[in-house]
mmCIF file of C-alpha atoms and ligand atoms in Angstrom:
data_model
loop_
_atom_site.group_PDB
_atom_site.id
_atom_site.type_symbol
_atom_site.label_atom_id
_atom_site.label_comp_id
_atom_site.label_asym_id
_atom_site.label_seq_id
_atom_site.Cartn_x
_atom_site.Cartn_y
_atom_site.Cartn_z
ATOM 1 C CA MET A 176 110.947 119.681 114.026
ATOM 2 C CA MET A 177 108.540 122.512 113.183
ATOM 3 C CA GLY A 178 108.544 123.415 109.534
ATOM 4 C CA ARG A 179 110.449 120.347 108.414
ATOM 5 C CA MET A 180 108.659 118.752 105.474
ATOM 6 C CA THR A 181 109.115 115.731 103.288
ATOM 7 C CA ASP A 182 110.841 116.829 100.050
ATOM 8 C CA PRO A 183 107.913 117.186 97.637
ATOM 9 C CA ASN A 184 110.098 116.420 94.612
ATOM 10 C CA VAL A 185 111.008 112.893 95.634
ATOM 11 C CA PRO A 186 108.211 110.310 95.446
ATOM 12 C CA ILE A 187 108.250 108.130 98.562
ATOM 13 C CA THR A 188 107.430 104.442 98.420
ATOM 14 C CA LEU A 189 107.102 101.845 101.162
ATOM 15 C CA THR A 190 106.806 98.088 100.972
ATOM 16 C CA ILE A 191 105.504 95.969 103.835
ATOM 17 C CA ALA A 192 107.071 92.676 102.821
ATOM 18 C CA GLY A 193 109.197 89.692 103.686
ATOM 19 C CA SER A 194 112.904 89.215 103.066
ATOM 20 C CA GLU A 195 113.784 86.594 100.481
ATOM 21 C CA ALA A 196 117.446 86.203 101.320
ATOM 22 C CA THR A 197 118.724 85.410 97.822
ATOM 23 C CA GLY A 198 117.438 88.732 96.542
ATOM 24 C CA GLY A 199 115.116 87.524 93.817
ATOM 25 C CA ALA A 200 111.744 88.178 95.427
ATOM 26 C CA GLY A 201 110.144 89.932 98.364
ATOM 27 C CA ALA A 202 111.435 93.100 99.987
ATOM 28 C CA GLN A 203 114.745 92.980 98.107
ATOM 29 C CA ALA A 204 112.994 92.925 94.728
ATOM 30 C CA ASP A 205 110.661 95.697 95.871
ATOM 31 C CA LEU A 206 113.463 97.984 97.012
ATOM 32 C CA LYS A 207 115.470 97.456 93.831
ATOM 33 C CA THR A 208 112.343 98.235 91.812
ATOM 34 C CA PHE A 209 111.608 101.377 93.820
ATOM 35 C CA GLN A 210 115.190 102.551 93.265
ATOM 36 C CA SER A 211 115.258 101.730 89.556
ATOM 37 C CA LEU A 212 112.120 103.805 89.025
ATOM 38 C CA GLY A 213 113.496 106.857 90.801
ATOM 39 C CA THR A 214 111.613 106.793 94.086
ATOM 40 C CA PHE A 215 112.874 106.849 97.672
ATOM 41 C CA GLY A 216 112.084 103.359 98.953
ATOM 42 C CA MET A 217 111.539 101.949 102.438
ATOM 43 C CA VAL A 218 110.855 98.442 103.799
ATOM 44 C CA ALA A 219 108.886 97.311 106.832
ATOM 45 C CA LEU A 220 110.013 93.686 107.205
ATOM 46 C CA THR A 221 107.332 91.116 108.043
ATOM 47 C CA CYS A 222 109.226 87.831 107.865
ATOM 48 C CA ILE A 223 112.451 86.227 106.705
ATOM 49 C CA VAL A 224 112.364 83.490 104.075
ATOM 50 C CA SER A 225 115.473 81.362 103.461
ATOM 51 C CA PHE A 226 115.282 78.752 100.722
ATOM 52 C CA ASP A 227 116.564 75.350 101.858
ATOM 53 C CA PRO A 228 118.965 73.893 99.273
ATOM 54 C CA LYS A 229 118.961 70.615 101.243
ATOM 55 C CA ALA A 230 115.187 70.231 100.966
ATOM 56 C CA ASP A 231 114.257 70.945 97.366
ATOM 57 C CA TRP A 232 114.637 74.720 97.835
ATOM 58 C CA GLY A 233 111.568 74.817 100.096
ATOM 59 C CA HIS A 234 110.898 77.882 102.212
ATOM 60 C CA ARG A 235 112.182 78.280 105.753
ATOM 61 C CA PHE A 236 109.925 80.970 107.187
ATOM 62 C CA VAL A 237 110.478 83.077 110.327
ATOM 63 C CA PRO A 238 107.931 85.794 111.164
ATOM 64 C CA VAL A 239 109.032 89.136 112.569
ATOM 65 C CA ASP A 240 107.518 89.906 115.962
ATOM 66 C CA ALA A 241 104.280 91.895 115.675
ATOM 67 C CA GLY A 242 105.576 94.681 117.919
ATOM 68 C CA VAL A 243 108.647 95.100 115.719
ATOM 69 C CA ILE A 244 106.471 95.388 112.617
ATOM 70 C CA ALA A 245 104.399 98.091 114.316
ATOM 71 C CA ASP A 246 107.587 99.909 115.368
ATOM 72 C CA GLN A 247 108.917 99.988 111.812
ATOM 73 C CA LEU A 248 105.671 101.464 110.508
ATOM 74 C CA GLU A 249 105.582 104.015 113.318
ATOM 75 C CA ALA A 250 109.092 105.216 112.436
ATOM 76 C CA GLN A 251 108.365 105.352 108.720
ATOM 77 C CA PHE A 252 105.131 107.304 108.933
ATOM 78 C CA ALA A 253 106.652 109.660 111.507
ATOM 79 C CA CYS A 254 109.514 110.453 109.097
ATOM 80 C CA TYR A 255 107.762 110.665 105.764
ATOM 81 C CA THR A 256 104.564 111.302 103.898
ATOM 82 C CA VAL A 257 104.320 108.060 101.939
ATOM 83 C CA ASP A 258 102.980 108.558 98.413
ATOM 84 C CA ALA A 259 102.327 104.901 97.662
ATOM 85 C CA LEU A 260 102.486 101.738 99.708
ATOM 86 C CA LYS A 261 102.863 98.122 98.653
ATOM 87 C CA VAL A 262 101.722 95.212 100.805
ATOM 88 C CA GLY A 263 103.577 92.021 99.918
ATOM 89 C CA MET A 264 104.014 88.814 101.899
ATOM 90 C CA LEU A 265 102.592 89.049 105.399
ATOM 91 C CA GLY A 266 102.573 85.361 106.244
ATOM 92 C CA THR A 267 100.584 84.979 109.465
ATOM 93 C CA PRO A 268 97.182 86.130 110.755
ATOM 94 C CA VAL A 269 98.890 88.045 113.597
ATOM 95 C CA THR A 270 101.051 89.967 111.104
ATOM 96 C CA ILE A 271 98.005 90.683 108.957
ATOM 97 C CA GLU A 272 96.066 92.084 111.898
ATOM 98 C CA THR A 273 99.062 94.152 113.029
ATOM 99 C CA VAL A 274 99.504 95.706 109.582
ATOM 100 C CA ALA A 275 95.760 96.302 109.127
ATOM 101 C CA ASP A 276 95.538 98.002 112.530
ATOM 102 C CA ALA A 277 98.559 100.196 111.794
ATOM 103 C CA LEU A 278 97.215 101.267 108.397
ATOM 104 C CA SER A 279 93.689 101.864 109.678
ATOM 105 C CA GLY A 280 95.112 103.934 112.538
ATOM 106 C CA LEU A 281 96.857 106.319 110.131
ATOM 107 C CA GLY A 282 93.685 108.207 109.276
ATOM 108 C CA GLU A 283 94.569 111.128 106.984
ATOM 109 C CA ALA A 284 98.185 109.939 106.725
ATOM 110 C CA ARG A 285 97.165 106.703 105.018
ATOM 111 C CA PRO A 286 98.743 106.788 101.532
ATOM 112 C CA ALA A 287 96.370 107.494 98.659
ATOM 113 C CA HIS A 288 97.700 104.388 96.913
ATOM 114 C CA VAL A 289 97.745 100.996 98.636
ATOM 115 C CA VAL A 290 98.882 98.265 96.244
ATOM 116 C CA VAL A 291 98.198 94.765 97.572
ATOM 117 C CA ASP A 292 100.009 91.765 96.104
ATOM 118 C CA PRO A 293 97.739 89.111 97.631
ATOM 119 C CA VAL A 294 100.431 86.491 98.334
ATOM 120 C CA LEU A 295 98.072 83.682 99.329
ATOM 121 C CA ILE A 296 100.320 80.690 99.065
ATOM 122 C CA CYS A 297 104.028 80.690 98.504
ATOM 123 C CA LYS A 298 105.529 78.009 96.313
ATOM 124 C CA GLY A 299 106.284 74.987 98.476
ATOM 125 C CA GLN A 300 103.231 75.372 100.694
ATOM 126 C CA GLU A 301 100.312 72.967 100.569
ATOM 127 C CA PRO A 302 97.143 74.623 99.241
ATOM 128 C CA GLY A 303 94.842 74.990 102.225
ATOM 129 C CA ALA A 304 97.682 74.855 104.762
ATOM 130 C CA ALA A 305 97.455 78.579 105.160
ATOM 131 C CA LEU A 306 93.686 78.964 105.014
ATOM 132 C CA ASP A 307 93.495 81.118 108.134
ATOM 133 C CA THR A 308 96.128 83.441 106.658
ATOM 134 C CA ASP A 309 94.260 83.637 103.348
ATOM 135 C CA ASN A 310 91.002 84.442 105.113
ATOM 136 C CA ALA A 311 92.631 87.090 107.300
ATOM 137 C CA LEU A 312 94.129 88.727 104.211
ATOM 138 C CA LYS A 313 90.731 88.860 102.516
ATOM 139 C CA GLN A 314 89.039 90.175 105.642
ATOM 140 C CA HIS A 315 91.563 92.746 106.883
ATOM 141 C CA ILE A 316 93.872 93.798 104.043
ATOM 142 C CA LEU A 317 91.858 93.701 100.814
ATOM 143 C CA PRO A 318 89.364 96.330 102.035
ATOM 144 C CA LEU A 319 92.331 98.745 102.392
ATOM 145 C CA ALA A 320 93.583 98.135 98.841
ATOM 146 C CA THR A 321 93.279 100.673 96.025
ATOM 147 C CA PHE A 322 95.088 98.367 93.565
ATOM 148 C CA VAL A 323 95.441 94.589 93.676
ATOM 149 C CA THR A 324 97.703 92.283 91.613
ATOM 150 C CA PRO A 325 96.507 88.643 91.876
ATOM 151 C CA ASN A 326 98.306 85.903 89.935
ATOM 152 C CA HIS A 327 96.457 83.075 88.217
ATOM 153 C CA PHE A 328 95.924 81.051 91.379
ATOM 154 C CA GLU A 329 95.040 84.084 93.500
ATOM 155 C CA SER A 330 92.568 85.247 90.838
ATOM 156 C CA MET A 331 90.694 81.961 91.220
ATOM 157 C CA ALA A 332 90.797 82.177 95.008
ATOM 158 C CA LEU A 333 89.602 85.788 95.152
ATOM 159 C CA SER A 334 86.947 85.512 92.431
ATOM 160 C CA GLY A 335 85.612 82.133 93.545
ATOM 161 C CA MET A 336 86.069 80.784 90.005
ATOM 162 C CA GLU A 337 87.060 77.114 89.776
ATOM 163 C CA SER A 338 89.188 77.494 86.681
ATOM 164 C CA ILE A 339 90.706 80.268 84.589
ATOM 165 C CA ASP A 340 91.705 78.879 81.204
ATOM 166 C CA SER A 341 91.440 81.839 78.855
ATOM 167 C CA ILE A 342 91.856 85.596 78.749
ATOM 168 C CA GLU A 343 88.041 85.871 78.865
ATOM 169 C CA ASP A 344 88.018 83.875 82.112
ATOM 170 C CA LEU A 345 90.746 86.118 83.515
ATOM 171 C CA ALA A 346 88.721 89.218 82.587
ATOM 172 C CA GLN A 347 85.701 87.718 84.348
ATOM 173 C CA ALA A 348 87.824 87.100 87.449
ATOM 174 C CA ALA A 349 89.187 90.665 87.370
ATOM 175 C CA LYS A 350 85.633 92.040 87.258
ATOM 176 C CA ARG A 351 84.510 89.874 90.146
ATOM 177 C CA ILE A 352 87.519 90.881 92.238
ATOM 178 C CA TYR A 353 86.871 94.557 91.467
ATOM 179 C CA ASP A 354 83.239 94.131 92.507
ATOM 180 C CA SER A 355 84.310 92.532 95.793
ATOM 181 C CA CYS A 356 86.813 95.189 96.903
ATOM 182 C CA GLY A 357 86.546 98.251 94.628
ATOM 183 C CA ALA A 358 90.290 98.310 93.944
ATOM 184 C CA ALA A 359 91.795 98.498 90.453
ATOM 185 C CA VAL A 360 92.794 94.960 89.451
ATOM 186 C CA LEU A 361 95.772 93.722 87.447
ATOM 187 C CA ALA A 362 95.097 89.978 87.103
ATOM 188 C CA LYS A 363 98.197 88.180 85.859
ATOM 189 C CA GLY A 364 97.927 85.347 83.365
ATOM 190 C CA GLY A 365 101.692 85.192 82.865
ATOM 191 C CA VAL A 366 102.860 81.790 81.666
ATOM 192 C CA ARG A 367 99.765 80.063 83.107
ATOM 193 C CA LEU A 368 97.518 80.758 80.113
ATOM 194 C CA ALA A 369 98.267 78.948 76.852
ATOM 195 C CA GLY A 370 99.589 80.891 73.860
ATOM 196 C CA ALA A 371 102.636 82.815 72.738
ATOM 197 C CA ALA A 372 101.857 85.936 74.776
ATOM 198 C CA ALA A 373 102.067 86.641 78.511
ATOM 199 C CA GLN A 374 98.739 88.375 79.034
ATOM 200 C CA ASP A 375 97.359 90.221 82.020
ATOM 201 C CA VAL A 376 93.993 91.935 82.482
ATOM 202 C CA PHE A 377 93.537 95.415 83.927
ATOM 203 C CA TYR A 378 90.100 96.456 85.195
ATOM 204 C CA ASP A 379 89.212 99.542 87.235
ATOM 205 C CA GLY A 380 85.432 99.505 87.110
ATOM 206 C CA THR A 381 85.240 101.354 83.807
ATOM 207 C CA SER A 382 87.967 100.273 81.465
ATOM 208 C CA LEU A 383 89.021 96.714 80.742
ATOM 209 C CA GLU A 384 92.411 96.365 79.060
ATOM 210 C CA VAL A 385 94.510 93.364 78.089
ATOM 211 C CA LEU A 386 98.251 93.871 78.525
ATOM 212 C CA SER A 387 100.306 91.622 76.331
ATOM 213 C CA ALA A 388 104.005 90.867 75.873
ATOM 214 C CA PRO A 389 105.726 87.964 74.110
ATOM 215 C CA LYS A 390 106.329 85.080 76.531
ATOM 216 C CA ILE A 391 109.995 84.655 77.388
ATOM 217 C CA GLY A 392 110.090 80.903 78.034
ATOM 218 C CA GLU A 393 107.312 78.888 79.665
ATOM 219 C CA VAL A 394 108.660 78.833 83.229
ATOM 220 C CA ALA A 395 107.734 81.395 85.867
ATOM 221 C CA VAL A 396 110.649 83.526 87.048
ATOM 222 C CA SER A 397 111.055 84.267 90.745
ATOM 223 C CA GLY A 398 110.246 87.817 91.772
ATOM 224 C CA ALA A 399 108.199 88.737 88.698
ATOM 225 C CA GLY A 400 105.030 89.279 90.726
ATOM 226 C CA CYS A 401 106.812 91.196 93.476
ATOM 227 C CA THR A 402 108.531 93.419 90.914
ATOM 228 C CA LEU A 403 105.297 94.073 89.029
ATOM 229 C CA ALA A 404 103.420 95.240 92.130
ATOM 230 C CA ALA A 405 106.397 97.290 93.336
ATOM 231 C CA ALA A 406 106.658 98.962 89.932
ATOM 232 C CA VAL A 407 102.938 99.796 89.987
ATOM 233 C CA THR A 408 103.509 101.326 93.426
ATOM 234 C CA ALA A 409 106.460 103.433 92.247
ATOM 235 C CA GLU A 410 104.614 104.667 89.156
ATOM 236 C CA LEU A 411 101.536 105.605 91.200
ATOM 237 C CA ALA A 412 103.825 107.478 93.622
ATOM 238 C CA LYS A 413 105.158 109.434 90.644
ATOM 239 C CA GLY A 414 101.637 110.424 89.603
ATOM 240 C CA ALA A 415 100.776 107.871 86.915
ATOM 241 C CA THR A 416 97.187 106.757 86.457
ATOM 242 C CA PRO A 417 96.480 103.156 87.495
ATOM 243 C CA PHE A 418 96.488 101.999 83.856
ATOM 244 C CA GLU A 419 99.701 103.886 83.039
ATOM 245 C CA ALA A 420 101.259 102.348 86.143
ATOM 246 C CA ALA A 421 100.183 98.851 85.069
ATOM 247 C CA SER A 422 101.624 99.313 81.567
ATOM 248 C CA ALA A 423 104.948 100.690 82.786
ATOM 249 C CA ALA A 424 105.203 97.911 85.375
ATOM 250 C CA LYS A 425 104.615 95.214 82.781
ATOM 251 C CA ALA A 426 107.366 96.720 80.607
ATOM 252 C CA LEU A 427 109.816 96.737 83.540
ATOM 253 C CA VAL A 428 109.020 93.096 84.387
ATOM 254 C CA THR A 429 109.442 92.023 80.753
ATOM 255 C CA ARG A 430 112.882 93.696 80.684
ATOM 256 C CA GLY A 431 113.705 92.101 84.032
ATOM 257 C CA ILE A 432 112.799 88.623 82.791
ATOM 258 C CA GLU A 433 114.915 89.138 79.680
ATOM 259 C CA ALA A 434 117.847 90.132 81.927
ATOM 260 C CA ARG A 435 117.115 87.411 84.525
ATOM 261 C CA MET A 436 119.694 85.949 86.888
ATOM 262 C CA ARG A 437 120.585 82.294 86.672
ATOM 263 C CA SER A 438 121.842 80.682 89.861
ATOM 264 C CA ASN A 439 122.388 77.250 91.395
ATOM 265 C CA ALA A 440 118.674 77.186 92.318
ATOM 266 C CA PRO A 441 116.366 75.490 89.810
ATOM 267 C CA PHE A 442 114.626 78.788 89.036
ATOM 268 C CA ASP A 443 115.781 82.115 87.641
ATOM 269 C CA ALA A 444 115.235 85.503 89.289
ATOM 270 C CA VAL A 445 114.076 88.781 87.794
ATOM 271 C CA ARG A 446 116.688 91.539 87.572
ATOM 272 C CA GLN A 447 115.362 95.070 87.724
ATOM 273 C CA ILE A 448 116.763 97.143 84.880
ATOM 274 C CA ALA A 449 115.989 100.846 84.770
ATOM 275 C CA SER A 450 114.864 102.040 81.354
ATOM 276 C CA ALA A 451 117.588 103.675 79.249
HETATM 277 O O1 PXL B 78 107.098 85.610 95.261
HETATM 278 C C1 PXL B 78 106.398 85.679 96.434
HETATM 279 C C2 PXL B 78 107.258 85.945 97.608
HETATM 280 C C3 PXL B 78 107.055 87.115 98.308
HETATM 281 N N1 PXL B 78 107.762 87.428 99.399
HETATM 282 C C4 PXL B 78 108.734 86.610 99.863
HETATM 283 C C5 PXL B 78 109.014 85.408 99.214
HETATM 284 C C6 PXL B 78 108.268 85.065 98.042
HETATM 285 C C7 PXL B 78 108.585 83.841 97.330
HETATM 286 O O2 PXL B 78 109.593 83.224 97.505
HETATM 287 O O3 PXL B 78 109.968 84.605 99.690
HETATM 288 C C8 PXL B 78 109.488 87.007 101.089
#
């Protein structure tokens, strides 16, 4: 294999994420996003989520064996120089430790960009039910992040703030999260903050920016968060600055919500549309 190199003209992206079988969220959303933004995408699968139509569309969750997760990462990093990596749903403390060990063990081969979507609680889970998973994520994965994309709930959990009711509160949370881990932060207000705009806050230690787009309805769309973080990952892989990546990602998610899929489930799913 001497002399064989990764093609330098094709940005390479990897997501470490769970399968959401209906294709709206998780690894499927990530891969579609990677493709729509012109990168070569890979998935290391951490778990399989199947909604249960007989039980209020709750999540049936099956973790992938830790050894199999490590094997996937070994194969991927042996094949390619990964330009940017996304960490999505991990799901259990064992998975978190496995992924953290694998990434720490990469040394020089660790991608320059590690985008963490801190999936603390999935819809359908009781808050607190997954406290050990949340703590493991904070302890083992956040220190590896160069970019983090908390939603409204995760911004409260990671900043220690009891409520986030305004864009000023969200900015405060973004600053606190930056101070705690040193990663660029894109804190998502989405539909959770009142007003006609879906606003998010970007903070990287120097510049604080509010990203704003008209709200499209008042109901969260499945896969929006996954798609946003995957789009940030793809843009960073292509050489964008963190703020450029955040802006481009927000535009892709807005287009994807406009073009959303309706289904027999009581929620819509983002559809990734490449720009014209
Ligand atoms: O949207 C968060 C999320 C991430 N990853 C997987 C999921 C979900 C939500 O359903 O199933 C695999």
